[in-house]
Structures are given as structure tokens and as C-alpha cells.
Amino acid sequence: NAGVTQTPKFQVLKTGQSMTLQCAQDMNHEYMSWYRQDPGMGLRLIHYSVGAGITDQGEVPNGYNVSRSTTEDFPLRLLSAAPSQTSVYFCATLPNFPQNSPLHFGNGTRLTVT
Amino acid sequence: AQTVTQSQPEMSVQEAETVTLSCTYDTSESDYYLFWYKQPPSRQMILVIRQEAYKQQNATENRFSVNFQKAAKSFSLKISDSQLGDAAMYFCAYRSAEWGGSEKLVFGKGTKLTVNP
């Protein structure tokens, strides 16, 4: 069981470039989400999905795009990278039940935008 | 919207001693779940302990225990017999039990724990 697989682990982009962070899960969890982690800011929710075909914005959605065409995959797209998007990105999944289930995290992607 | 506050950006403890990390939260809900996550330098997010709000008994996992005070909206983590491997960032998190809110967690800003030999 791979759990939550995030790729790539590291990425360096130039300002204005676009890229997609991949996230795949094999646990059949209904909920998937993307968080960014910045020093002193904790983890902040970017976008989330409650099922295939359904996505919604989190706390910090600007500059990011998501789609969920299957239960397994939830890619995060940076449309035009900016230095403010330098961060560590986590994909996480959550089953609908039981509700005391914790988030299952991928190993994170460290993104640097120059 | 719910908020989670960790008032201690950094803490330190001597090896084998006990340390308590603070977490308070704000919610109008009566049913919810609380979690502590550990993030070592490897960046991996590891679940330490969880607490259901409807349970009065404080959760315990080996050397880790919580002091859950529902009325005070407080959820502190106590680490006993601290070990060098406990050095990490610790995040407190809240999950709603209500429909339309349970699909995500709200995190505090974290506490960096240093363990001194």
C-alpha cells in the first residue's frame, strides 16, 4: 500500500513558469486536499475535494488550480509561478468515515520560485 | 470559522524530562476531533495522538498524553521522558464533525521542540 504519493519531491521554477504537482492515493479516500507550509504560518489549506468532479477553495487558493477527475488523483497546478509561492506543499487525504480519522499526508514537495 | 492557536513558537526540554505544548482553539461546535501531529526534519507528518470531543477521558499513547479541557477549549500535549527523537515541529489540528466541515483540518502554526542531551 503506497498511501499518498506526491511528486516531485523538489522543484525549482522561474517566475512566470507553470507546473503541476501530482498527488495520487490508493486508499479510496473521498476527501483530498492541498496544504502549503510556510515558516511561522503552519499549514494552510489551498484547495480541497470531497469527491471526483467536486473541488472547492480553501484559505489561500489564489494562483492555484485543481481538478479531480478520478478518486485517486488530485493534481495542483501553478498557472504562473511567483516567488510568494515558494513553500512546501503537502497533499493529504481523509476518509469520510470514521470521522476521528486523521489526515494521511504525502511526503511533501519543496518548491522554490526564483 | 474555527481557529487553532499554539502560543509557543519554540520550546526546549532536557532529555528524560517532561514538557507540555499548549494548544487552544475556537469553535461554536459541540462535536469535533483534535489531533497532534509531529513533523521531524524529514518533513514527514506523523500522527501523535487524537481526541474525540465527546470523550471526557484524556487520550494517551505511550509517553504522549493530552489534557483536554473542553469548556476552556484547550488541548495540550504532554511528552514524558523526552527523547532526542522527539525533537520536531508539533502541530495541533481541529476537525469538525459537522457535515460540510469535516472534509478538512485546521492547523495551528506549530511549536518547535528542541530536546537537549
Short mmCIF file of C-alpha atoms in Angstrom, two decimals:
data_model
loop_
_atom_site.label_atom_id
_atom_site.label_comp_id
_atom_site.label_asym_id
_atom_site.label_seq_id
_atom_site.Cartn_x
_atom_site.Cartn_y
_atom_site.Cartn_z
CA ASN A 1 0.00 0.00 0.00
CA ALA A 2 1.65 3.21 -1.18
CA GLY A 3 -0.78 5.55 0.64
CA VAL A 4 -0.39 9.11 -0.66
CA THR A 5 2.23 9.62 -3.36
CA GLN A 6 3.40 13.12 -4.18
CA THR A 7 5.72 14.05 -7.00
CA PRO A 8 8.15 15.69 -7.41
CA LYS A 9 9.94 15.98 -4.05
CA PHE A 10 11.81 19.13 -5.07
CA GLN A 11 11.26 21.69 -7.82
CA VAL A 12 12.80 24.98 -8.81
CA LEU A 13 10.86 27.29 -11.09
CA LYS A 14 11.45 30.67 -12.61
CA THR A 15 8.87 33.38 -12.13
CA GLY A 16 6.09 33.00 -14.67
CA GLN A 17 6.62 29.31 -15.34
CA SER A 18 3.81 26.85 -14.82
CA MET A 19 3.89 23.37 -13.37
CA THR A 20 1.73 20.64 -11.89
CA LEU A 21 2.28 18.92 -8.56
CA GLN A 22 0.98 15.39 -8.70
CA CYS A 23 -0.86 13.59 -5.94
CA ALA A 24 -2.16 10.03 -6.08
CA GLN A 25 -3.74 7.86 -3.40
CA ASP A 26 -4.64 4.19 -3.27
CA MET A 27 -6.76 4.20 -0.10
CA ASN A 28 -10.06 5.10 -1.78
CA HIS A 29 -10.44 8.14 0.48
CA GLU A 30 -13.21 10.51 -0.52
CA TYR A 31 -11.53 13.71 0.62
CA MET A 32 -8.30 15.08 -0.81
CA SER A 33 -6.64 18.39 -0.11
CA TRP A 34 -3.58 20.52 -0.73
CA TYR A 35 -1.84 22.47 2.02
CA ARG A 36 1.13 24.77 1.92
CA GLN A 37 3.53 25.10 4.81
CA ASP A 38 5.46 28.28 5.43
CA PRO A 39 7.69 29.12 8.41
CA GLY A 40 5.64 30.54 11.27
CA MET A 41 2.38 30.03 9.38
CA GLY A 42 1.60 26.38 9.99
CA LEU A 43 -0.30 24.50 7.29
CA ARG A 44 -2.80 26.45 5.25
CA LEU A 45 -5.43 24.90 3.03
CA ILE A 46 -5.20 25.76 -0.67
CA HIS A 47 -7.91 23.65 -2.31
CA TYR A 48 -9.81 20.53 -1.40
CA SER A 49 -12.12 17.97 -2.95
CA VAL A 50 -14.91 15.89 -1.44
CA GLY A 51 -15.08 13.53 -4.40
CA ALA A 52 -14.47 13.12 -8.10
CA GLY A 53 -15.68 16.14 -10.02
CA ILE A 54 -16.04 18.32 -6.91
CA THR A 55 -13.47 20.86 -5.76
CA ASP A 56 -13.57 23.91 -3.54
CA GLN A 57 -11.30 26.70 -2.39
CA GLY A 58 -9.50 26.75 0.90
CA GLU A 59 -7.86 29.59 2.77
CA VAL A 60 -5.19 30.52 0.18
CA PRO A 61 -6.41 29.50 -3.31
CA ASN A 62 -5.09 32.37 -5.44
CA GLY A 63 -2.59 31.34 -8.09
CA TYR A 64 -3.51 27.66 -7.92
CA ASN A 65 -5.85 25.46 -9.87
CA VAL A 66 -7.08 21.94 -9.14
CA SER A 67 -9.25 19.29 -10.72
CA ARG A 68 -10.37 15.85 -9.63
CA SER A 69 -11.39 13.61 -12.47
CA THR A 70 -10.83 10.38 -10.52
CA THR A 71 -10.96 9.34 -6.88
CA GLU A 72 -7.24 8.56 -6.95
CA ASP A 73 -5.70 11.74 -8.37
CA PHE A 74 -5.74 15.37 -7.29
CA PRO A 75 -3.15 17.49 -9.16
CA LEU A 76 -2.31 21.04 -8.13
CA ARG A 77 -1.45 23.45 -10.94
CA LEU A 78 0.56 26.64 -10.59
CA LEU A 79 -0.51 28.75 -13.52
CA SER A 80 2.21 31.43 -13.40
CA ALA A 81 4.65 30.86 -10.56
CA ALA A 82 5.53 33.75 -8.26
CA PRO A 83 8.22 33.98 -5.54
CA SER A 84 5.42 34.14 -2.95
CA GLN A 85 4.59 30.56 -3.89
CA THR A 86 7.93 29.32 -2.60
CA SER A 87 6.81 26.84 0.02
CA VAL A 88 6.47 23.21 0.99
CA TYR A 89 3.33 21.65 -0.42
CA PHE A 90 1.50 18.71 1.09
CA CYS A 91 -1.21 16.59 -0.41
CA ALA A 92 -3.41 14.87 2.16
CA THR A 93 -6.36 12.51 2.14
CA LEU A 94 -9.14 11.83 4.57
CA PRO A 95 -11.84 9.18 4.65
CA ASN A 96 -15.38 10.36 5.14
CA PHE A 97 -15.79 7.86 7.98
CA PRO A 98 -14.83 7.32 10.70
CA GLN A 99 -14.73 11.00 11.49
CA ASN A 100 -11.94 10.68 14.00
CA SER A 101 -9.65 9.65 11.14
CA PRO A 102 -6.54 11.75 10.83
CA LEU A 103 -5.23 13.23 7.61
CA HIS A 104 -2.92 10.97 5.64
CA PHE A 105 -0.10 13.03 4.19
CA GLY A 106 2.19 12.68 1.23
CA ASN A 107 5.87 13.37 1.81
CA GLY A 108 5.68 16.92 0.54
CA THR A 109 7.14 18.94 -2.33
CA ARG A 110 9.63 21.71 -1.68
CA LEU A 111 9.07 24.37 -4.35
CA THR A 112 11.37 27.31 -4.91
CA VAL A 113 10.40 30.09 -7.28
CA THR A 114 13.22 32.41 -8.32
CA ALA B 1 -14.72 29.55 11.17
CA GLN B 2 -12.60 27.59 13.57
CA THR B 3 -9.16 28.73 14.61
CA VAL B 4 -6.32 26.93 16.36
CA THR B 5 -3.68 28.78 18.36
CA GLN B 6 -0.33 27.47 19.50
CA SER B 7 1.14 30.21 21.65
CA GLN B 8 4.63 28.75 22.00
CA PRO B 9 6.64 29.07 18.78
CA GLU B 10 9.57 27.26 20.40
CA MET B 11 10.09 25.06 23.45
CA SER B 12 13.04 23.16 24.83
CA VAL B 13 13.33 20.28 27.25
CA GLN B 14 16.10 18.21 28.77
CA GLU B 15 16.29 14.60 27.78
CA ALA B 16 14.22 12.41 30.15
CA GLU B 17 12.24 15.39 31.40
CA THR B 18 8.58 16.23 30.76
CA VAL B 19 7.33 19.04 28.53
CA THR B 20 3.86 20.36 27.77
CA LEU B 21 2.91 22.02 24.49
CA SER B 22 -0.12 24.30 24.53
CA CYS B 23 -2.99 24.47 22.06
CA THR B 24 -6.23 26.40 22.25
CA TYR B 25 -8.99 26.52 19.69
CA ASP B 26 -12.08 28.49 18.96
CA THR B 27 -15.29 26.85 17.80
CA SER B 28 -19.02 27.08 18.30
CA GLU B 29 -19.43 23.37 17.57
CA SER B 30 -20.01 20.78 20.25
CA ASP B 31 -18.70 17.76 18.38
CA TYR B 32 -15.26 17.69 16.82
CA TYR B 33 -11.90 15.97 16.83
CA LEU B 34 -8.48 17.19 17.83
CA PHE B 35 -5.08 15.93 16.73
CA TRP B 36 -1.41 16.44 17.42
CA TYR B 37 1.00 15.88 14.55
CA LYS B 38 4.78 15.65 14.71
CA GLN B 39 7.00 16.82 11.86
CA PRO B 40 10.65 15.82 12.21
CA PRO B 41 13.34 17.30 9.94
CA SER B 42 12.46 14.65 7.36
CA ARG B 43 9.32 16.75 6.69
CA GLN B 44 7.04 13.74 7.15
CA MET B 45 3.80 14.45 9.03
CA ILE B 46 3.22 11.85 11.74
CA LEU B 47 0.09 11.50 13.84
CA VAL B 48 0.95 11.56 17.53
CA ILE B 49 -2.43 11.41 19.24
CA ARG B 50 -6.11 12.16 18.70
CA GLN B 51 -9.01 13.13 20.97
CA GLU B 52 -12.73 12.95 20.39
CA ALA B 53 -14.56 15.91 21.93
CA TYR B 54 -17.36 13.71 23.23
CA LYS B 55 -14.91 11.68 25.30
CA GLN B 56 -14.14 13.01 28.76
CA GLN B 57 -11.14 10.74 29.20
CA ASN B 58 -7.87 12.19 28.03
CA ALA B 59 -6.13 10.25 25.25
CA THR B 60 -2.80 8.56 25.93
CA GLU B 61 -0.29 6.97 23.59
CA ASN B 62 2.74 5.61 25.42
CA ARG B 63 4.79 8.69 26.52
CA PHE B 64 2.33 11.11 24.92
CA SER B 65 -0.82 12.26 26.64
CA VAL B 66 -3.21 15.17 26.31
CA ASN B 67 -5.00 17.42 28.74
CA PHE B 68 -8.32 18.11 27.04
CA GLN B 69 -10.37 20.84 28.66
CA LYS B 70 -13.50 21.20 26.53
CA ALA B 71 -15.01 24.16 28.37
CA ALA B 72 -11.73 26.05 28.19
CA LYS B 73 -11.17 24.90 24.58
CA SER B 74 -7.71 23.75 25.46
CA PHE B 75 -5.84 20.71 24.15
CA SER B 76 -2.28 20.49 25.47
CA LEU B 77 0.20 17.73 24.69
CA LYS B 78 2.42 16.30 27.40
CA ILE B 79 5.55 14.40 26.45
CA SER B 80 7.03 12.37 29.29
CA ASP B 81 10.56 11.02 29.46
CA SER B 82 11.57 13.14 26.47
CA GLN B 83 13.90 11.53 23.96
CA LEU B 84 16.20 13.05 21.37
CA GLY B 85 13.92 11.64 18.68
CA ASP B 86 11.07 13.78 19.98
CA ALA B 87 12.76 16.89 18.59
CA ALA B 88 10.42 18.16 15.86
CA MET B 89 7.73 20.64 14.94
CA TYR B 90 4.43 19.83 16.59
CA PHE B 91 1.13 20.89 15.11
CA CYS B 92 -2.26 20.92 16.77
CA ALA B 93 -5.23 20.41 14.43
CA TYR B 94 -9.02 20.54 14.55
CA ARG B 95 -11.54 18.56 12.51
CA SER B 96 -15.22 19.41 12.56
CA ALA B 97 -17.73 16.60 12.96
CA GLU B 98 -20.40 18.54 11.11
CA TRP B 99 -21.43 17.90 7.52
CA GLY B 100 -19.80 20.44 5.23
CA GLY B 101 -16.91 20.99 7.60
CA SER B 102 -15.42 17.58 8.23
CA GLU B 103 -13.52 17.34 4.96
CA LYS B 104 -10.59 19.41 6.14
CA LEU B 105 -8.43 20.14 9.15
CA VAL B 106 -7.48 23.49 10.63
CA PHE B 107 -3.91 23.70 11.92
CA GLY B 108 -2.09 25.82 14.43
CA LYS B 109 1.17 27.50 13.48
CA GLY B 110 3.27 24.92 15.23
CA THR B 111 5.71 24.62 18.12
CA LYS B 112 9.33 23.72 17.51
CA LEU B 113 10.54 21.38 20.23
CA THR B 114 14.23 21.04 20.97
CA VAL B 115 15.46 18.19 23.17
CA ASN B 116 18.77 18.85 24.90
CA PRO B 117 21.01 15.89 25.82
#
